[in-house]
Coordinates of C-alpha atoms and ligand atoms in Angstrom, one line a residue:
X1 CA -132.1 -95.4 -60.0
X2 CA -133.0 -93.7 -63.2
X3 CA -134.8 -90.4 -63.8
X4 CA -135.1 -88.3 -66.8
X5 CA -134.0 -85.1 -64.9
X6 CA -132.0 -85.0 -61.7
X7 CA -132.4 -81.6 -60.0
X8 CA -129.9 -80.8 -57.4
X9 CA -131.2 -78.3 -54.8
X10 CA -134.5 -78.2 -53.1
X11 CA -135.0 -74.4 -52.8
X12 CA -137.4 -72.4 -54.9
X13 CA -135.6 -73.0 -58.1
X14 CA -135.3 -76.8 -57.7
X15 CA -138.9 -77.2 -56.4
X16 CA -140.5 -75.1 -58.9
X17 CA -138.5 -76.9 -61.7
X18 CA -139.6 -80.2 -60.5
X19 CA -143.3 -79.3 -60.3
X20 CA -143.4 -77.8 -63.9
X21 CA -141.6 -80.9 -65.3
X22 CA -143.8 -83.5 -63.5
X23 CA -146.9 -81.6 -64.4
X24 CA -145.8 -81.9 -67.9
X25 CA -145.0 -85.7 -67.6
X26 CA -141.3 -85.3 -67.4
X27 CA -139.9 -87.5 -64.7
X28 CA -137.7 -85.4 -62.3
X29 CA -136.1 -86.0 -58.8
X30 CA -134.8 -83.5 -56.4
X31 CA -131.8 -83.9 -54.1
X32 CA -131.5 -81.5 -51.3
X33 CA -128.6 -81.4 -48.8
X34 CA -130.7 -80.1 -45.8
X35 CA -133.7 -81.2 -44.0
X36 CA -137.2 -79.8 -45.1
X37 CA -137.3 -77.9 -41.7
X38 CA -134.0 -76.3 -42.3
X39 CA -134.9 -75.2 -45.8
X40 CA -138.1 -73.7 -44.5
X41 CA -136.5 -72.0 -41.6
X42 CA -134.6 -69.7 -43.9
X43 CA -136.0 -66.1 -44.2
X44 CA -135.3 -64.6 -47.5
X45 CA -137.2 -62.8 -50.3
X46 CA -140.5 -61.0 -49.9
X47 CA -141.4 -59.5 -53.2
X48 CA -142.9 -61.5 -56.1
X49 CA -143.0 -60.3 -59.7
X50 CA -146.1 -60.8 -61.6
X51 CA -144.2 -63.4 -63.8
X52 CA -143.5 -65.5 -60.7
X53 CA -147.1 -65.3 -59.5
X54 CA -148.5 -66.2 -62.9
X55 CA -146.2 -69.3 -63.0
X56 CA -147.2 -70.4 -59.4
X57 CA -150.9 -70.0 -60.3
X58 CA -150.5 -72.0 -63.7
X59 CA -148.7 -74.6 -61.7
X60 CA -151.7 -74.8 -59.2
X61 CA -149.8 -73.3 -56.3
X62 CA -151.1 -69.9 -56.2
X63 CA -154.1 -70.2 -54.1
X64 CA -152.5 -69.5 -50.6
X65 CA -150.5 -66.7 -52.1
X66 CA -153.6 -64.9 -53.6
X67 CA -155.4 -65.4 -50.2
X68 CA -152.6 -64.4 -47.8
X69 CA -150.4 -62.1 -50.0
X70 CA -150.6 -58.4 -50.3
X71 CA -150.9 -56.8 -53.8
X72 CA -148.5 -53.6 -53.9
X73 CA -149.2 -51.0 -56.6
X74 CA -146.1 -49.0 -55.7
X75 CA -143.2 -48.3 -53.4
X76 CA -141.7 -45.3 -51.5
X77 CA -138.1 -44.1 -52.1
X78 CA -136.7 -41.5 -49.9
X79 CA -133.1 -40.0 -49.7
X80 CA -131.4 -36.9 -49.1
X81 CA -134.6 -35.1 -48.0
X82 CA -136.5 -36.2 -51.1
X83 CA -139.3 -38.7 -51.1
X84 CA -141.0 -40.1 -54.2
X85 CA -143.8 -42.6 -54.5
X86 CA -143.2 -45.0 -57.7
X87 CA -146.7 -45.8 -58.8
X88 CA -146.2 -49.2 -60.5
X89 CA -149.9 -49.6 -61.6
X90 CA -150.1 -46.1 -63.1
X91 CA -146.7 -46.3 -64.8
X92 CA -146.6 -49.9 -66.0
X93 CA -150.1 -51.5 -65.4
X94 CA -148.5 -54.0 -63.2
X95 CA -148.1 -54.6 -59.4
X96 CA -146.0 -56.9 -57.1
X97 CA -147.0 -59.5 -54.5
X98 CA -145.7 -59.3 -51.1
X99 CA -145.5 -63.0 -50.0
X100 CA -142.4 -64.5 -48.3
X101 CA -140.2 -66.9 -50.1
X102 CA -140.6 -69.3 -47.1
X103 CA -144.3 -69.4 -47.9
X104 CA -143.6 -70.0 -51.7
X105 CA -141.2 -72.9 -50.7
X106 CA -143.7 -74.4 -48.4
X107 CA -146.3 -74.3 -51.0
X108 CA -143.9 -75.8 -53.5
X109 CA -143.1 -78.7 -51.1
X110 CA -146.8 -79.3 -50.5
X111 CA -147.6 -79.3 -54.2
X112 CA -144.8 -81.9 -54.8
X113 CA -146.2 -84.0 -51.9
X114 CA -149.5 -84.1 -53.5
X115 CA -148.1 -85.6 -56.6
X116 CA -145.6 -88.0 -54.8
X117 CA -142.7 -86.3 -56.5
X118 CA -139.5 -87.7 -55.2
X119 CA -137.3 -85.3 -53.0
X120 CA -134.3 -86.7 -51.1
X121 CA -133.6 -84.6 -48.0
X122 CA -130.2 -84.7 -46.3
X123 CA -128.7 -86.0 -49.5
X124 CA -125.0 -85.8 -48.9
X125 CA -121.7 -85.7 -50.8
X126 CA -123.9 -85.0 -54.2
X127 CA -121.5 -85.4 -57.0
X128 CA -122.0 -84.7 -60.8
X129 CA -120.5 -87.2 -63.4
X130 CA -120.0 -87.1 -67.1
X131 CA -122.2 -83.9 -67.5
X132 CA -120.4 -83.4 -70.8
X133 CA -121.2 -86.8 -72.1
X134 CA -124.3 -88.6 -73.3
X135 CA -125.0 -90.6 -70.1
X136 CA -124.6 -88.2 -67.1
X137 CA -125.3 -89.4 -63.6
X138 CA -125.2 -88.2 -60.0
X139 CA -124.1 -89.9 -57.0
X140 CA -124.9 -89.1 -53.5
X141 CA -125.1 -90.6 -50.0
X142 CA -128.5 -90.9 -48.2
X143 CA -129.4 -92.8 -44.9
X144 CA -125.6 -94.1 -44.7
X145 CA -126.2 -95.6 -48.3
X146 CA -124.4 -94.6 -51.5
X147 CA -126.8 -94.0 -54.5
X148 CA -126.5 -93.4 -58.1
X149 CA -129.0 -91.7 -60.4
X150 CA -128.5 -92.1 -64.1
X151 CA -130.4 -89.4 -65.9
X152 CA -130.8 -87.5 -69.4
X153 CA -130.1 -84.0 -67.9
X154 CA -128.9 -82.4 -64.6
X155 CA -130.3 -79.2 -63.3
X156 CA -128.1 -77.3 -61.0
X157 CA -130.4 -75.5 -58.6
X158 CA -128.1 -75.6 -55.4
X159 CA -127.5 -72.0 -54.9
X160 CA -124.3 -70.0 -54.7
X161 CA -122.4 -72.6 -52.5
X162 CA -123.6 -75.5 -54.4
X163 CA -121.6 -78.2 -56.3
X164 CA -123.1 -77.6 -59.8
X165 CA -121.4 -74.5 -61.0
X166 CA -118.2 -75.8 -59.6
X167 CA -118.8 -78.9 -61.9
X168 CA -118.4 -76.7 -65.0
X169 CA -114.5 -76.5 -65.7
X170 CA -112.9 -73.3 -64.6
X171 CA -111.5 -72.8 -68.2
X172 CA -115.1 -72.9 -69.4
X173 CA -116.6 -70.5 -66.8
X174 CA -116.4 -66.7 -67.1
X175 CA -117.3 -65.1 -63.8
X176 CA -118.3 -61.5 -63.2
X177 CA -118.3 -60.2 -59.5
X178 CA -118.8 -57.1 -57.6
X179 CA -118.8 -57.4 -53.7
X180 CA -120.3 -54.7 -51.8
X181 CA -118.4 -53.3 -48.8
X182 CA -121.4 -53.7 -46.5
X183 CA -124.1 -56.2 -45.5
X184 CA -127.7 -56.3 -44.7
X185 CA -128.9 -56.7 -41.1
X186 CA -132.4 -58.1 -41.4
X187 CA -135.0 -58.5 -38.5
X188 CA -138.4 -60.2 -38.5
X189 CA -140.8 -58.8 -35.9
X190 CA -144.5 -59.4 -35.1
X191 CA -145.3 -55.9 -35.4
X192 CA -147.3 -54.0 -38.0
X193 CA -145.6 -52.6 -41.1
X194 CA -144.5 -48.8 -40.7
X195 CA -146.4 -48.1 -44.1
X196 CA -148.8 -49.5 -46.5
X197 CA -146.0 -50.0 -49.0
X198 CA -142.2 -50.8 -48.8
X199 CA -140.0 -48.0 -47.9
X200 CA -136.4 -47.8 -49.3
X201 CA -134.6 -45.1 -47.4
X202 CA -131.1 -43.8 -48.1
X203 CA -129.6 -42.0 -45.3
X204 CA -126.2 -40.6 -44.4
X205 CA -126.1 -43.1 -41.7
X206 CA -126.8 -45.9 -44.1
X207 CA -129.5 -47.7 -46.1
X208 CA -132.5 -49.0 -44.5
X209 CA -135.6 -51.0 -46.0
X210 CA -139.0 -51.4 -44.2
X211 CA -140.8 -54.3 -45.8
X212 CA -143.4 -56.9 -44.5
X213 CA -144.9 -60.2 -44.7
X214 CA -148.4 -59.5 -43.2
X215 CA -150.4 -57.1 -41.3
X216 CA -148.7 -58.1 -38.2
X217 CA -145.2 -59.3 -39.5
X218 CA -142.6 -56.9 -40.4
X219 CA -139.3 -57.4 -42.2
X220 CA -136.7 -54.6 -41.8
X221 CA -133.2 -54.2 -43.0
X222 CA -130.3 -51.9 -42.1
X223 CA -127.0 -51.6 -44.1
X224 CA -124.3 -52.4 -41.7
X225 CA -120.4 -52.9 -42.0
X226 CA -119.2 -56.3 -43.1
X227 CA -117.4 -56.7 -39.7
X228 CA -120.7 -56.4 -37.8
X229 CA -122.2 -59.4 -36.2
X230 CA -125.8 -60.1 -35.2
X231 CA -124.7 -60.5 -31.6
X232 CA -123.6 -56.8 -31.7
X233 CA -127.0 -55.6 -32.6
X234 CA -129.7 -55.7 -29.7
X235 CA -133.4 -55.3 -30.7
X236 CA -133.3 -51.8 -29.0
X237 CA -130.0 -50.7 -31.0
X238 CA -131.8 -52.1 -34.2
X239 CA -135.0 -49.9 -33.6
X240 CA -133.1 -46.9 -32.6
X241 CA -130.9 -47.0 -35.6
X242 CA -133.8 -47.7 -37.9
X243 CA -135.7 -44.6 -36.5
X244 CA -132.6 -42.5 -37.3
X245 CA -132.6 -43.5 -40.9
X246 CA -136.3 -43.0 -41.6
X247 CA -138.2 -39.8 -42.4
X248 CA -139.5 -38.2 -39.1
X249 CA -143.1 -39.0 -39.7
X250 CA -142.4 -42.8 -40.3
X251 CA -139.9 -42.8 -37.3
X252 CA -142.6 -41.5 -35.1
X253 CA -145.2 -44.0 -36.0
X254 CA -142.9 -47.0 -36.2
X255 CA -144.1 -49.8 -33.7
X256 CA -141.2 -51.7 -32.3
X257 CA -141.1 -55.2 -30.7
X258 CA -139.0 -58.2 -30.1
X259 CA -137.1 -59.8 -33.1
X260 CA -138.2 -63.3 -34.0
X261 CA -135.3 -63.6 -36.5
X262 CA -132.1 -61.7 -37.0
X263 CA -129.4 -62.3 -39.6
X264 CA -126.8 -60.4 -41.5
X265 CA -126.6 -61.2 -45.3
X266 CA -123.4 -60.1 -47.3
X267 CA -124.1 -58.3 -50.6
X268 CA -122.6 -59.2 -54.0
X269 CA -123.5 -59.0 -57.7
X270 CA -122.3 -62.3 -59.4
X271 CA -122.9 -63.8 -62.7
X272 CA -121.4 -67.0 -64.0
X273 CA -121.4 -67.7 -67.7
X274 CA -122.4 -69.9 -69.4
X275 CA -125.4 -71.4 -67.5
X276 CA -125.1 -74.8 -69.2
X277 CA -122.3 -77.1 -69.9
X278 CA -123.0 -80.3 -71.8
X279 CA -126.1 -81.7 -70.1
X280 CA -125.8 -79.7 -67.0
X281 CA -128.0 -76.5 -66.6
X282 CA -127.9 -74.0 -64.0
X283 CA -130.8 -72.1 -62.7
X284 CA -131.1 -69.4 -59.7
X285 CA -128.4 -68.6 -57.3
X286 CA -126.3 -71.5 -58.6
X287 CA -125.5 -69.1 -61.6
X288 CA -126.0 -65.6 -60.3
X289 CA -126.5 -63.6 -57.2
X290 CA -128.0 -60.0 -57.1
X291 CA -127.9 -57.7 -54.2
X292 CA -131.6 -57.8 -52.7
X293 CA -132.0 -53.9 -53.2
X294 CA -134.0 -54.6 -56.4
X295 CA -135.9 -57.7 -55.0
X296 CA -134.8 -59.7 -57.9
X297 CA -133.0 -62.8 -56.4
X298 CA -136.0 -65.1 -56.1
X299 CA -137.6 -63.5 -59.3
X300 CA -134.6 -64.4 -61.5
X301 CA -134.7 -68.0 -60.2
X302 CA -138.3 -67.9 -61.4
X303 CA -137.4 -66.8 -65.0
X304 CA -134.6 -69.2 -65.3
X305 CA -136.8 -72.1 -64.2
X306 CA -139.5 -70.9 -66.7
X307 CA -137.0 -71.0 -69.5
X308 CA -135.5 -74.3 -68.5
X309 CA -138.6 -76.1 -67.8
X310 CA -140.1 -75.1 -71.3
X311 CA -136.7 -76.2 -73.1
X312 CA -136.8 -79.5 -71.4
X313 CA -140.3 -80.2 -72.1
X314 CA -139.9 -79.2 -75.8
X315 CA -136.7 -81.3 -75.9
X316 CA -138.6 -84.4 -74.8
X317 CA -141.3 -83.5 -77.5
X318 CA -138.4 -83.5 -80.2
X319 CA -137.8 -79.8 -80.4
X320 CA -134.1 -79.0 -79.0
X321 CA -133.4 -75.5 -80.1
X322 CA -135.0 -74.0 -76.8
X323 CA -132.7 -76.1 -74.7
X324 CA -129.6 -75.2 -77.0
X325 CA -130.4 -71.5 -76.4
X326 CA -131.2 -71.7 -72.8
X327 CA -128.1 -70.2 -71.3
X328 CA -128.2 -67.2 -73.8
X329 CA -131.9 -66.6 -73.2
X330 CA -131.7 -66.8 -69.4
X331 CA -128.6 -64.7 -69.4
X332 CA -130.2 -62.0 -71.4
X333 CA -132.7 -61.4 -68.5
X334 CA -130.3 -61.9 -65.8
X335 CA -127.8 -59.2 -66.7
X336 CA -130.7 -56.7 -67.1
X337 CA -132.0 -57.6 -63.6
X338 CA -128.5 -57.5 -62.4
X339 CA -128.0 -54.1 -63.7
X340 CA -131.2 -52.8 -62.0
X341 CA -130.2 -54.3 -58.7
X342 CA -126.7 -52.8 -59.0
X343 CA -128.1 -49.4 -59.8
X344 CA -130.6 -49.4 -57.1
X345 CA -127.8 -50.5 -54.6
X346 CA -125.5 -47.6 -55.8
X347 CA -128.2 -45.0 -55.5
X348 CA -129.4 -45.9 -52.1
X349 CA -126.3 -47.1 -49.8
X350 CA -123.5 -45.2 -48.3
X351 CA -120.1 -45.9 -49.9
X352 CA -117.9 -44.0 -47.6
X353 CA -114.6 -45.0 -49.5
X354 CA -116.1 -43.1 -52.7
X355 CA -116.3 -39.8 -50.8
X356 CA -118.7 -36.8 -51.5
X357 CA -118.9 -36.9 -55.2
X358 CA -120.9 -40.1 -55.1
X359 CA -123.1 -38.8 -52.5
X360 CA -124.0 -35.8 -54.6
X361 CA -124.5 -38.1 -57.6
X362 CA -126.9 -40.1 -55.5
X363 CA -128.6 -37.0 -54.4
X364 CA -129.2 -35.8 -58.0
X365 CA -130.4 -39.2 -59.0
X366 CA -133.2 -39.2 -56.4
X367 CA -134.1 -35.7 -57.3
X368 CA -134.2 -36.6 -61.0
X369 CA -136.3 -39.5 -60.0
X370 CA -138.7 -37.4 -58.0
X371 CA -139.4 -35.1 -61.0
X372 CA -139.3 -37.3 -64.0
X373 CA -142.1 -39.6 -65.1
X374 CA -139.7 -41.2 -67.5
X375 CA -137.3 -42.1 -64.7
X376 CA -140.1 -43.3 -62.7
X377 CA -141.4 -45.5 -65.5
X378 CA -137.8 -46.9 -65.9
X379 CA -137.7 -47.8 -62.3
X380 CA -141.1 -49.2 -62.2
X381 CA -140.7 -51.5 -65.2
X382 CA -137.7 -52.9 -63.8
X383 CA -139.1 -53.4 -60.3
X384 CA -142.3 -55.2 -61.4
X385 CA -140.2 -57.3 -63.7
X386 CA -139.1 -57.1 -67.3
X387 CA -140.8 -59.4 -69.8
X388 CA -139.8 -62.9 -69.9
Ligands
FAS1 P1 -131.4 -71.4 -52.8 O1 -129.9 -71.1 -52.2 O2 -132.5 -70.8 -52.2 O3 -131.6 -72.9 -52.7 C1 -130.4 -73.8 -53.0 C2 -130.8 -75.1 -52.4 O4 -129.8 -76.1 -52.7 C3 -130.6 -74.9 -50.8 O5 -131.8 -75.4 -50.3 C4 -129.4 -75.6 -50.5 O6 -129.4 -76.3 -49.3 C5 -129.3 -76.8 -51.6 N1 -127.9 -77.2 -51.7 C6 -126.9 -76.4 -51.7 N2 -125.6 -77.2 -51.9 C7 -126.2 -78.5 -52.2 C8 -125.6 -79.8 -52.5 N3 -124.3 -79.9 -52.6 N4 -126.4 -80.9 -52.7 C9 -127.9 -80.7 -52.5 N5 -128.3 -79.6 -52.2 C10 -127.6 -78.5 -52.1 N6 -133.8 -62.3 -52.7 C11 -134.6 -61.3 -52.8 O7 -135.3 -61.2 -53.9 N7 -134.9 -60.6 -51.6 C12 -134.3 -60.8 -50.5 O8 -134.5 -60.1 -49.6 C13 -133.5 -61.7 -50.4 N8 -132.7 -62.2 -49.3 C14 -131.7 -63.1 -49.2 C15 -131.1 -63.4 -48.0 C16 -130.0 -64.3 -47.9 C17 -129.3 -64.6 -46.5 C18 -129.8 -65.1 -49.0 C19 -128.8 -66.1 -49.0 C20 -130.5 -64.9 -50.3 C21 -131.6 -63.8 -50.3 N9 -132.2 -63.5 -51.5 C22 -133.2 -62.6 -51.7 C23 -132.0 -64.3 -52.6 C24 -132.8 -65.5 -52.5 O9 -134.1 -65.3 -52.4 C25 -132.4 -66.4 -53.7 O10 -132.5 -65.6 -54.9 C26 -133.4 -67.7 -53.9 O11 -133.3 -68.4 -52.7 C27 -132.8 -68.4 -55.0 O12 -133.4 -69.7 -55.0 P2 -132.5 -71.0 -55.4 O13 -131.8 -70.7 -56.7 O14 -133.4 -72.1 -55.3 O15 -131.3 -71.0 -54.2
PHB2 C1 -138.2 -58.4 -48.1 O1 -139.3 -58.3 -47.9 O2 -137.5 -59.4 -47.6 C2 -137.4 -57.7 -49.2 C3 -138.2 -56.8 -50.0 C4 -137.7 -55.9 -51.0 C5 -136.3 -56.1 -51.1 C6 -135.5 -56.8 -50.4 C7 -136.2 -57.6 -49.4 O3 -135.7 -55.4 -52.1

């Protein structure tokens, strides 16, 4: 088989890249290790920056998002007895969209189906060959048959545990990582949100986040030790702890109910440079991971794909500079969003090993935020998404 671009990974990055390329007449194929049902069963991000919404609309997949999504003009941050509403709209003129990553992925799959775009599910043993040469190719096993795809370019959209980043020689890669000493225990429940907007709560017992998917589907998170397991957390224990970590007026109105999904995700900040090697280009979690405190993971995948799709389309039109600059262009935005995610995580979580000084610094930061329009504007412009 031959395709112009072989995309490894059928999550948001790979699917969006395939759609943008094929809409521009570039022949792309997607190789996904898992079944479509498995990919769609994962509960992940919930906040879309305006930039991602615009890309989805331009690609013709924004209709259900605009119909079912919730536009949020702000968020609530509360910690150490101080509560502040960050008014995105007033401070930046922008909003964010609350619409689950699962729905985005579903919309992307359906858009690719409509244009008969090739997606191989349960593609096993995907391997990248000659990415640093002029004739790269990818091999994989599918339906007990071995396949080979010859291509011009390979897009590594296969997430943190994929093969793409590992296909760049160790000597070429520069990796930067900070692993946080805690995880997020997340539940999905068919209960109404605790407030009209998201609530980020820093508490001495640990961080809590109250998010949502729709008027009767809430997504809540608790900071938990890395040693915790989902089995240790009954629904009742979760709700009791969440109430402890929320301001009393929210704890009193919180509607509880059975969880329909429960999982623990570890938190890390990770960036691998460069995001390209030869004819291999990385996008999304394959190249970087951010703690979800800043709601940036999915949105950084989107800006990578925006840059990479434009660069590949330009290359096929005879203009190669965008592709040559892709890694530097994407990393410039990745580092700034990573900084924001790291700073929000540092401000809102308990770091017991760092003692009382950090706790007082956190308190001072939230009090400064509550009293400074400049600090609120800085947080707002990062949260709604820095320019592409
Ligand atoms: P993904 O990991 O989504 O997709 C990669 C795809 O590649 C997967 O479908 C995988 O099966 C496939 N793959 C892997 N190896 C392969 C191989 N060898 N061959 C073929 N295919 C292969 N972000 C937020 O903004 N907010 C959140 O609350 C949030 N919560 C998260 C919770 C968890 C548990 C995780 C893991 C991530 C979370 N994220 C969150 C970040 C998440 O949304 C990612 O940023 C987003 O999924 C990135 O999309 P992709 O780059 O497509 O990577
Ligand atoms: C979510 O709704 O899953 C969500 C929202 C905001 C975050 C992280 C996760 O910062």
